[in-house]
JSON list of C-alpha atoms and ligand atoms in Angstrom, two decimals:
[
{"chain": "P", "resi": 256, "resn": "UNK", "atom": "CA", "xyz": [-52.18, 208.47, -142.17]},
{"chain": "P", "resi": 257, "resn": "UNK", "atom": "CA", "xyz": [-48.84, 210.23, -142.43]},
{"chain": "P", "resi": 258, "resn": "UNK", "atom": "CA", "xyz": [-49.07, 213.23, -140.09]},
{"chain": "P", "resi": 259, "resn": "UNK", "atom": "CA", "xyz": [-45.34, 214.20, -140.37]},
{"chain": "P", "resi": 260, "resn": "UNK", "atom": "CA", "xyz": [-45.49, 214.08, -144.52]},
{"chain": "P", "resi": 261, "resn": "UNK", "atom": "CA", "xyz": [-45.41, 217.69, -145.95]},
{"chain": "P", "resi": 262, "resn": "UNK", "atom": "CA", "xyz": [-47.51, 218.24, -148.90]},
{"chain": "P", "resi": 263, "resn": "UNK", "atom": "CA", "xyz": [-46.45, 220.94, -151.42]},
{"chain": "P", "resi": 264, "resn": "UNK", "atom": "CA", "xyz": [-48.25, 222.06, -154.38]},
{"chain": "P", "resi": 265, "resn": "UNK", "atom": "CA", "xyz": [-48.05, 225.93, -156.10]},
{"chain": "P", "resi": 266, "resn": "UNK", "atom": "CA", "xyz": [-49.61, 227.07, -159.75]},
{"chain": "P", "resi": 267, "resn": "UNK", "atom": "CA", "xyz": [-46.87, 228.18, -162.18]},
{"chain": "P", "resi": 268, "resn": "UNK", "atom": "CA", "xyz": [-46.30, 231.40, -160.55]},
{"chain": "P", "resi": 269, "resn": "UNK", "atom": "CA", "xyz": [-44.92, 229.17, -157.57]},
{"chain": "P", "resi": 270, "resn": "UNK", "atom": "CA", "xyz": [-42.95, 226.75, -159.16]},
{"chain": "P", "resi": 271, "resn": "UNK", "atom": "CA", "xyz": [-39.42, 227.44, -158.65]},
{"chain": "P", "resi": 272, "resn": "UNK", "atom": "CA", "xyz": [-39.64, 228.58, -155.07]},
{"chain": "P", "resi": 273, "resn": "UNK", "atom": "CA", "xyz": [-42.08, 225.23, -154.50]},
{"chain": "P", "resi": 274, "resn": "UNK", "atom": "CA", "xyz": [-38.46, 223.49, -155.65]},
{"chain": "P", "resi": 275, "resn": "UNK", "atom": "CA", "xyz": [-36.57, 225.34, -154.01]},
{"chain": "P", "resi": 276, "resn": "UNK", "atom": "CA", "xyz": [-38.68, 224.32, -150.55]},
{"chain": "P", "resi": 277, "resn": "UNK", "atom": "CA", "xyz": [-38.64, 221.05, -151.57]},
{"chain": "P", "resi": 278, "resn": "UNK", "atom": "CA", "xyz": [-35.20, 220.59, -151.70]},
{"chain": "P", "resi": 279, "resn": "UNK", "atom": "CA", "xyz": [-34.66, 222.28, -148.16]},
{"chain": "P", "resi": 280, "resn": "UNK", "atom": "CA", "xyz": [-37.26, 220.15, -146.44]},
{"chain": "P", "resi": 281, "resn": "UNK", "atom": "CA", "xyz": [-35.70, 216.85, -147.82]},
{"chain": "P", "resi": 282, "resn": "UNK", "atom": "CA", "xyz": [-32.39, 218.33, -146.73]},
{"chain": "P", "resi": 283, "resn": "UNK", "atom": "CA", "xyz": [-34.02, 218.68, -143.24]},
{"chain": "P", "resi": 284, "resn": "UNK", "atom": "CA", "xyz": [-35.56, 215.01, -143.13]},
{"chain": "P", "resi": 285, "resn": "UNK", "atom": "CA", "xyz": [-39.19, 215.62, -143.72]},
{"chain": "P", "resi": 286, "resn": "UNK", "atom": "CA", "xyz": [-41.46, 213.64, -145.86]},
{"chain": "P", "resi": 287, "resn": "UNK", "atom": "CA", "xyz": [-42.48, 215.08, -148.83]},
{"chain": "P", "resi": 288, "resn": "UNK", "atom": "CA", "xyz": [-45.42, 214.78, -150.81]},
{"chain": "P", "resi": 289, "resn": "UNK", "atom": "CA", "xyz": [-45.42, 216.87, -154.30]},
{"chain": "P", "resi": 290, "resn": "UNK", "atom": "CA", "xyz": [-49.23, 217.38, -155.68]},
{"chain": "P", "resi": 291, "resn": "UNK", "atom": "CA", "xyz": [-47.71, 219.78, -158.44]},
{"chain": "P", "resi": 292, "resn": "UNK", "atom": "CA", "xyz": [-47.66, 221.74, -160.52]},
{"chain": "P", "resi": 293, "resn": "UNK", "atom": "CA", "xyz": [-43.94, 221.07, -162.13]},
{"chain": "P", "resi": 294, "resn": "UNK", "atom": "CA", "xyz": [-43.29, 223.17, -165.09]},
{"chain": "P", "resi": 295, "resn": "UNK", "atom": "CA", "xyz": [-43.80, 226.89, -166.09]},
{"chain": "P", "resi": 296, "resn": "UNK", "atom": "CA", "xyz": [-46.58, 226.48, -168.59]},
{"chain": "P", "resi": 297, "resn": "UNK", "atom": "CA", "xyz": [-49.95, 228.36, -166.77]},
{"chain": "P", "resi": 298, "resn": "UNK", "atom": "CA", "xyz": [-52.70, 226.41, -165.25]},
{"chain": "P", "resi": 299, "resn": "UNK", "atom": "CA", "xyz": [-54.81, 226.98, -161.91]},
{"chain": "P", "resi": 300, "resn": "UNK", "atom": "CA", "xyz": [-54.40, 227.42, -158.57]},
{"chain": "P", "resi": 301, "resn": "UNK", "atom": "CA", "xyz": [-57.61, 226.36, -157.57]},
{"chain": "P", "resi": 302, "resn": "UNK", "atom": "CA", "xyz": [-57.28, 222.99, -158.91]},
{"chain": "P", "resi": 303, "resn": "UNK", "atom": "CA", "xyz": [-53.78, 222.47, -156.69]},
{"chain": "P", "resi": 304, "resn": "UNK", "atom": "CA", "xyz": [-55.46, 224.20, -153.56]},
{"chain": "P", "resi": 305, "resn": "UNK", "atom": "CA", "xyz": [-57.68, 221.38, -153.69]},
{"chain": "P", "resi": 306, "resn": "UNK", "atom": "CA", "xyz": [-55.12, 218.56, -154.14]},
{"chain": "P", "resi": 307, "resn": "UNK", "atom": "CA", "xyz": [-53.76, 220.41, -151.39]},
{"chain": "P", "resi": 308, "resn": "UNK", "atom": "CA", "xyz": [-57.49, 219.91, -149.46]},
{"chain": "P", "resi": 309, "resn": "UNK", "atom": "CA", "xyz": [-57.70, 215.84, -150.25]},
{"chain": "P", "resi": 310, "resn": "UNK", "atom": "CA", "xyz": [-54.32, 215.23, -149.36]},
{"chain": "P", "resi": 311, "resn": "UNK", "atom": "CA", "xyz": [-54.79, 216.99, -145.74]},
{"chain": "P", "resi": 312, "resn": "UNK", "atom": "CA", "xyz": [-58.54, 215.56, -145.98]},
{"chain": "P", "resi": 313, "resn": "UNK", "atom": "CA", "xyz": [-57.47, 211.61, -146.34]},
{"chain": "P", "resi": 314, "resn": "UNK", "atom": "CA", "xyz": [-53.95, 212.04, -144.02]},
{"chain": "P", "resi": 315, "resn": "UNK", "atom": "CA", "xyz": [-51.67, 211.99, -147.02]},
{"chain": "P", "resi": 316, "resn": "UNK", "atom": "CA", "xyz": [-50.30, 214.72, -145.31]},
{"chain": "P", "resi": 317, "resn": "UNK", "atom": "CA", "xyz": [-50.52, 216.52, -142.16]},
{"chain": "P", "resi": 318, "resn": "UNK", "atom": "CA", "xyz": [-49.31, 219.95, -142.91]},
{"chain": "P", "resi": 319, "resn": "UNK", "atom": "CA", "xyz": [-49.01, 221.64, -146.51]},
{"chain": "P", "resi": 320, "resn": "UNK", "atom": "CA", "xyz": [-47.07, 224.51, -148.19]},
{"chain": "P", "resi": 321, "resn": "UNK", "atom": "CA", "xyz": [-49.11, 226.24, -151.25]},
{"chain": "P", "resi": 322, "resn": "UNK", "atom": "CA", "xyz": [-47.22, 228.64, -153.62]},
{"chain": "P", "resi": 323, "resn": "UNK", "atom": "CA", "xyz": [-48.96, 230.88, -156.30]},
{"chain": "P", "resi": 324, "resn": "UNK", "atom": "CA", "xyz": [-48.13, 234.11, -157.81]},
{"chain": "P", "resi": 325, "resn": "UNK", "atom": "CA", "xyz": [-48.89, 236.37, -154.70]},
{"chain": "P", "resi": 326, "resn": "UNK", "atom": "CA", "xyz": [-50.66, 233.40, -152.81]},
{"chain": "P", "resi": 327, "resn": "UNK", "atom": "CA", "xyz": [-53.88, 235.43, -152.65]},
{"chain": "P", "resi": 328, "resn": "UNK", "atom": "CA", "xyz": [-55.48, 233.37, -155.13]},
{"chain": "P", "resi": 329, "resn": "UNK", "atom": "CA", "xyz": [-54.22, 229.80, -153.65]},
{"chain": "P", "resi": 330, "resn": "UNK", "atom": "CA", "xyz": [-55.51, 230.62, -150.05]},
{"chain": "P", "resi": 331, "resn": "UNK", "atom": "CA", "xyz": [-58.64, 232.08, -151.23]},
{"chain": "P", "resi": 332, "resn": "UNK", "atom": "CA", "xyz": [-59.17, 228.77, -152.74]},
{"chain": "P", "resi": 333, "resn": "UNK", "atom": "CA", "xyz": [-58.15, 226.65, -150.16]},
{"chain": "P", "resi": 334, "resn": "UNK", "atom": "CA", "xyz": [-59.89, 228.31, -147.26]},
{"chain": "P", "resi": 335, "resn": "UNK", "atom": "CA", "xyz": [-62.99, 227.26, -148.54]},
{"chain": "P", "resi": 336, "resn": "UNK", "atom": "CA", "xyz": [-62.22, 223.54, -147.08]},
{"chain": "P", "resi": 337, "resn": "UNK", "atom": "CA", "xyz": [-63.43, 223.87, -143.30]},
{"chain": "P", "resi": 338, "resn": "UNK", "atom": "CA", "xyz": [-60.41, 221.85, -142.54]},
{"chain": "P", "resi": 339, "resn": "UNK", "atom": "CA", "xyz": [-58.05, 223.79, -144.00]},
{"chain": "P", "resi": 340, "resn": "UNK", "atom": "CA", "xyz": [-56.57, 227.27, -142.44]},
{"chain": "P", "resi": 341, "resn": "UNK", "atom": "CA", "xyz": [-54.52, 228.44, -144.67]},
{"chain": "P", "resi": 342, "resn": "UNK", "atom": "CA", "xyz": [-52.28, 230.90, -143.64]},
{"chain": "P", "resi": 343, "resn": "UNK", "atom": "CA", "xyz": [-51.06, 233.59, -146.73]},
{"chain": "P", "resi": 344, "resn": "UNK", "atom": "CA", "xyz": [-47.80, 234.88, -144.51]},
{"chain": "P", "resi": 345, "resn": "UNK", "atom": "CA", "xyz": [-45.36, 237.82, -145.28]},
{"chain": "P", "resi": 346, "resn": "UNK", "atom": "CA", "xyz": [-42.46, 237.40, -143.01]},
{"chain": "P", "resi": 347, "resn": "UNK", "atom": "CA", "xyz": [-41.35, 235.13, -139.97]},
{"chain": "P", "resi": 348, "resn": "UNK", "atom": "CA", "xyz": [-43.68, 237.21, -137.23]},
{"chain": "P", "resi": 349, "resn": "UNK", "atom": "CA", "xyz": [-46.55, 236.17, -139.31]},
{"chain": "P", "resi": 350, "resn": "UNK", "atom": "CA", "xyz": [-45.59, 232.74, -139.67]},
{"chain": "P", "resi": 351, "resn": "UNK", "atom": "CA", "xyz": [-45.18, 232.45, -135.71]},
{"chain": "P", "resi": 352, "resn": "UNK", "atom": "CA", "xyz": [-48.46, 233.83, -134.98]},
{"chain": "P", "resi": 353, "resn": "UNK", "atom": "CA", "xyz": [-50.42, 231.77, -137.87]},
{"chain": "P", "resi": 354, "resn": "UNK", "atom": "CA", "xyz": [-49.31, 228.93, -136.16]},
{"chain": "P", "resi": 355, "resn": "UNK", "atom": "CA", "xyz": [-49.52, 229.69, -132.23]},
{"chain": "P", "resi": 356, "resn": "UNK", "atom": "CA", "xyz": [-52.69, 231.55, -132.53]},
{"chain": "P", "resi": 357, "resn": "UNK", "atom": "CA", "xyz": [-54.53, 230.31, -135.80]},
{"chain": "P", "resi": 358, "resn": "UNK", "atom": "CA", "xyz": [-53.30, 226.78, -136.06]},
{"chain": "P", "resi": 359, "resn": "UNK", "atom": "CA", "xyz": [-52.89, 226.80, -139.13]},
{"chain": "P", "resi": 360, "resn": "UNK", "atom": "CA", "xyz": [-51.71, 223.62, -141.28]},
{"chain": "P", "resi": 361, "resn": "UNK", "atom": "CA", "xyz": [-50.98, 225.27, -144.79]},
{"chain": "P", "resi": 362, "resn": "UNK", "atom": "CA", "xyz": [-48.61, 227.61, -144.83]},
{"chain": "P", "resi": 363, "resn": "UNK", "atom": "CA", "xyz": [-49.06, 230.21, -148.10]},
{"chain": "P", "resi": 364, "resn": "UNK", "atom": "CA", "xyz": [-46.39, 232.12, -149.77]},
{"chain": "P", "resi": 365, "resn": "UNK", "atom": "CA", "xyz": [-46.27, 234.18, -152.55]},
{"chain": "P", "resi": 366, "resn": "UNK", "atom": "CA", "xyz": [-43.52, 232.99, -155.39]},
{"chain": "P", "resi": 367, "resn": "UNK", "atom": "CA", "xyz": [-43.37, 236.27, -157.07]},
{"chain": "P", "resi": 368, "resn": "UNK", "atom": "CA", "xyz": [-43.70, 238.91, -154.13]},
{"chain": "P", "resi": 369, "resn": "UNK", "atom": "CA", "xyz": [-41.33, 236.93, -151.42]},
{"chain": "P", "resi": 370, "resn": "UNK", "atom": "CA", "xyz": [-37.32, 236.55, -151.80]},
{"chain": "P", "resi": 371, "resn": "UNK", "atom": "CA", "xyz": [-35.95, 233.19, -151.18]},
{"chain": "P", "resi": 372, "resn": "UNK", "atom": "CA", "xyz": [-34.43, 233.54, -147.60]},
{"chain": "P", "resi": 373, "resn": "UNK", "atom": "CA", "xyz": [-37.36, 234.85, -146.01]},
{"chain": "P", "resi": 374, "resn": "UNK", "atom": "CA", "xyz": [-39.48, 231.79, -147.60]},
{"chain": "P", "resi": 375, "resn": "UNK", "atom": "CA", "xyz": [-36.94, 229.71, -146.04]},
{"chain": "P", "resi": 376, "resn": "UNK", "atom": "CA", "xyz": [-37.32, 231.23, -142.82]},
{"chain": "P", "resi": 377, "resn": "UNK", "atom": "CA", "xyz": [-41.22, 231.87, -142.94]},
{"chain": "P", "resi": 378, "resn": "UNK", "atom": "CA", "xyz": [-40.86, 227.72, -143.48]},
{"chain": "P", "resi": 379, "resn": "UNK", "atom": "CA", "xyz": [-38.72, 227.04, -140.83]},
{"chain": "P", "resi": 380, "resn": "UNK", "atom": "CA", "xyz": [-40.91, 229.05, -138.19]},
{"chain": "P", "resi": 381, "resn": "UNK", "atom": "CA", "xyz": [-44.23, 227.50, -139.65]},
{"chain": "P", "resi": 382, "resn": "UNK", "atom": "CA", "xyz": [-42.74, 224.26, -138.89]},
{"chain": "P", "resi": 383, "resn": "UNK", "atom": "CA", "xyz": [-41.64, 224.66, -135.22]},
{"chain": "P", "resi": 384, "resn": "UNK", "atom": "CA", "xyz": [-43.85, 226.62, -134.03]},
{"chain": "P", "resi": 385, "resn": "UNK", "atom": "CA", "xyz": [-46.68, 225.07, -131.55]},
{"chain": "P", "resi": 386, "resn": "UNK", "atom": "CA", "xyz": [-50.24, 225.97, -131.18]},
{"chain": "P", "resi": 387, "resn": "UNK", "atom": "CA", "xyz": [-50.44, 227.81, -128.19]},
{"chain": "P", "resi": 388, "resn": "UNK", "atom": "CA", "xyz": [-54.42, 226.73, -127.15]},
{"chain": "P", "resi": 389, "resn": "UNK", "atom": "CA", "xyz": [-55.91, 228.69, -124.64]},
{"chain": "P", "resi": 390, "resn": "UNK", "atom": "CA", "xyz": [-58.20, 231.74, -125.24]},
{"chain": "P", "resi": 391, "resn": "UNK", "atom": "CA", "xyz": [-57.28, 230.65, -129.04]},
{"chain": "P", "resi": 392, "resn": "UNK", "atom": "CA", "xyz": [-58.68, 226.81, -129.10]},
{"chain": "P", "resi": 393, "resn": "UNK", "atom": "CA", "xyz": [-62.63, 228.17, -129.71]},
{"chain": "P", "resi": 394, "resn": "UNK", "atom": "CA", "xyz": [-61.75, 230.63, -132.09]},
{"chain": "P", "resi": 395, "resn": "UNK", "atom": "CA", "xyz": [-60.19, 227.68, -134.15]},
{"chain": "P", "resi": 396, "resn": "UNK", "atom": "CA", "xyz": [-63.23, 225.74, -133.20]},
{"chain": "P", "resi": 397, "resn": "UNK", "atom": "CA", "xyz": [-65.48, 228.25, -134.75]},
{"chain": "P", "resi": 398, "resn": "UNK", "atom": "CA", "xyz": [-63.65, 228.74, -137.67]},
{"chain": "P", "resi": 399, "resn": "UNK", "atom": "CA", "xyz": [-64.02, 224.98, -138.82]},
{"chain": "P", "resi": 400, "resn": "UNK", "atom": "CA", "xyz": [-67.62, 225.15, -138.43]},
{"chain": "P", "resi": 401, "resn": "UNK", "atom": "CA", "xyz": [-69.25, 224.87, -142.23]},
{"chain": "P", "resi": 402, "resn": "UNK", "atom": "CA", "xyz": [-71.52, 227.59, -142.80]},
{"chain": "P", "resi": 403, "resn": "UNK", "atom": "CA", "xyz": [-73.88, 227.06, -145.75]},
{"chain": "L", "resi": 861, "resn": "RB5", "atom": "C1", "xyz": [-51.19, 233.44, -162.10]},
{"chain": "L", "resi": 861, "resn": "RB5", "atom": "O1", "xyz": [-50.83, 234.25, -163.16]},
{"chain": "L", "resi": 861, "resn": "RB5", "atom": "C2", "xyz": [-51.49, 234.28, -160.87]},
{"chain": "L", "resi": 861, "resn": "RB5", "atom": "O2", "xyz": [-52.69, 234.94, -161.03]},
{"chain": "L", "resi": 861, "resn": "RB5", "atom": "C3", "xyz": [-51.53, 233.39, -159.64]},
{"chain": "L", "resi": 861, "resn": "RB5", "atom": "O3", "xyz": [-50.31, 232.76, -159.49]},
{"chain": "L", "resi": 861, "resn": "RB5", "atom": "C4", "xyz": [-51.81, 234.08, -158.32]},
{"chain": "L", "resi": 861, "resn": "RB5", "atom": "O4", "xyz": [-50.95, 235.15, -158.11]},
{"chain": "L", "resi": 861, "resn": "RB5", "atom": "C5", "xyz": [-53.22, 234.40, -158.04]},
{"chain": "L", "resi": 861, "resn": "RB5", "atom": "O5", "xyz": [-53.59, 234.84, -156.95]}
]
């Protein structure tokens, strides 16, 4: 169980700003865990959103960054895991709130529609930013519960 490892994983359209994330969280002192993808040539998301899903599943990791081309696609596909709430953010006010009101533990970014500062930031935020609980701890609750 490695609650404090980072996983990271993105499709092709993610690849370079996956890198680029790497390198700051390394930089930073995180543990890093790398499911992929690492070169340009096309394959797909869904198969790295689910890496992404076992890796949080079995403790791997406890938190995970997923990259695609606009990270629609990559949080569709990982939102289907009950544990996973995976949050497809645009700027540092949504990566506050996905984490103090939605608890998320994937952060999703979009590798061709998001500079690389803002990522950086968006990152940073996701990372230190506490769930606040409260009138938000059942609607978390809910949203874990597996529907057929
Ligand atoms: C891949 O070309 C692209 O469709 C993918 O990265 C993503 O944007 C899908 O939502």
């Amino acid at each position: 169980m490695s609650p404090d490892v980072i996983a990271l994983a993105s499709d092709h359209g993610g690849v370079e700003l996956k890198a680029l994330l790497k390198d700051e969280l390394l930089k930073a002192g995180h543990g890093v865990l790398d499911l992929g993808t690492e070169g340009p040539q096309s394959v797909d998301y869904p198969d790295f959103a689910e890496a992404m899903a076992e890796a949080i599943r079995s403790g791997s990791a406890g938190r995970g960054v997923l990259i695609c081309g606009t990270g629609i696609g990559i949080s569709i596909a990982a939102n289907r895991y009950p544990f996973i709430r995976a949050a497809l953010v645009s700027d540092v006010t949504t990566a506050r709130l996905a984490r103090s009101h939605n608890d998320a533990n994937v952060l999703v970014l979009g590798g061709r529609t998001m500079g690389a500062e803002v990522a950086k930031d968006c990152l940073k935020i996701f990372l230190e930013t506490p769930f606040e609980g409260g009138r938000h701890a059942g609607r978390v609750l809910k949203m874990g519960q597996a529907r057929t």
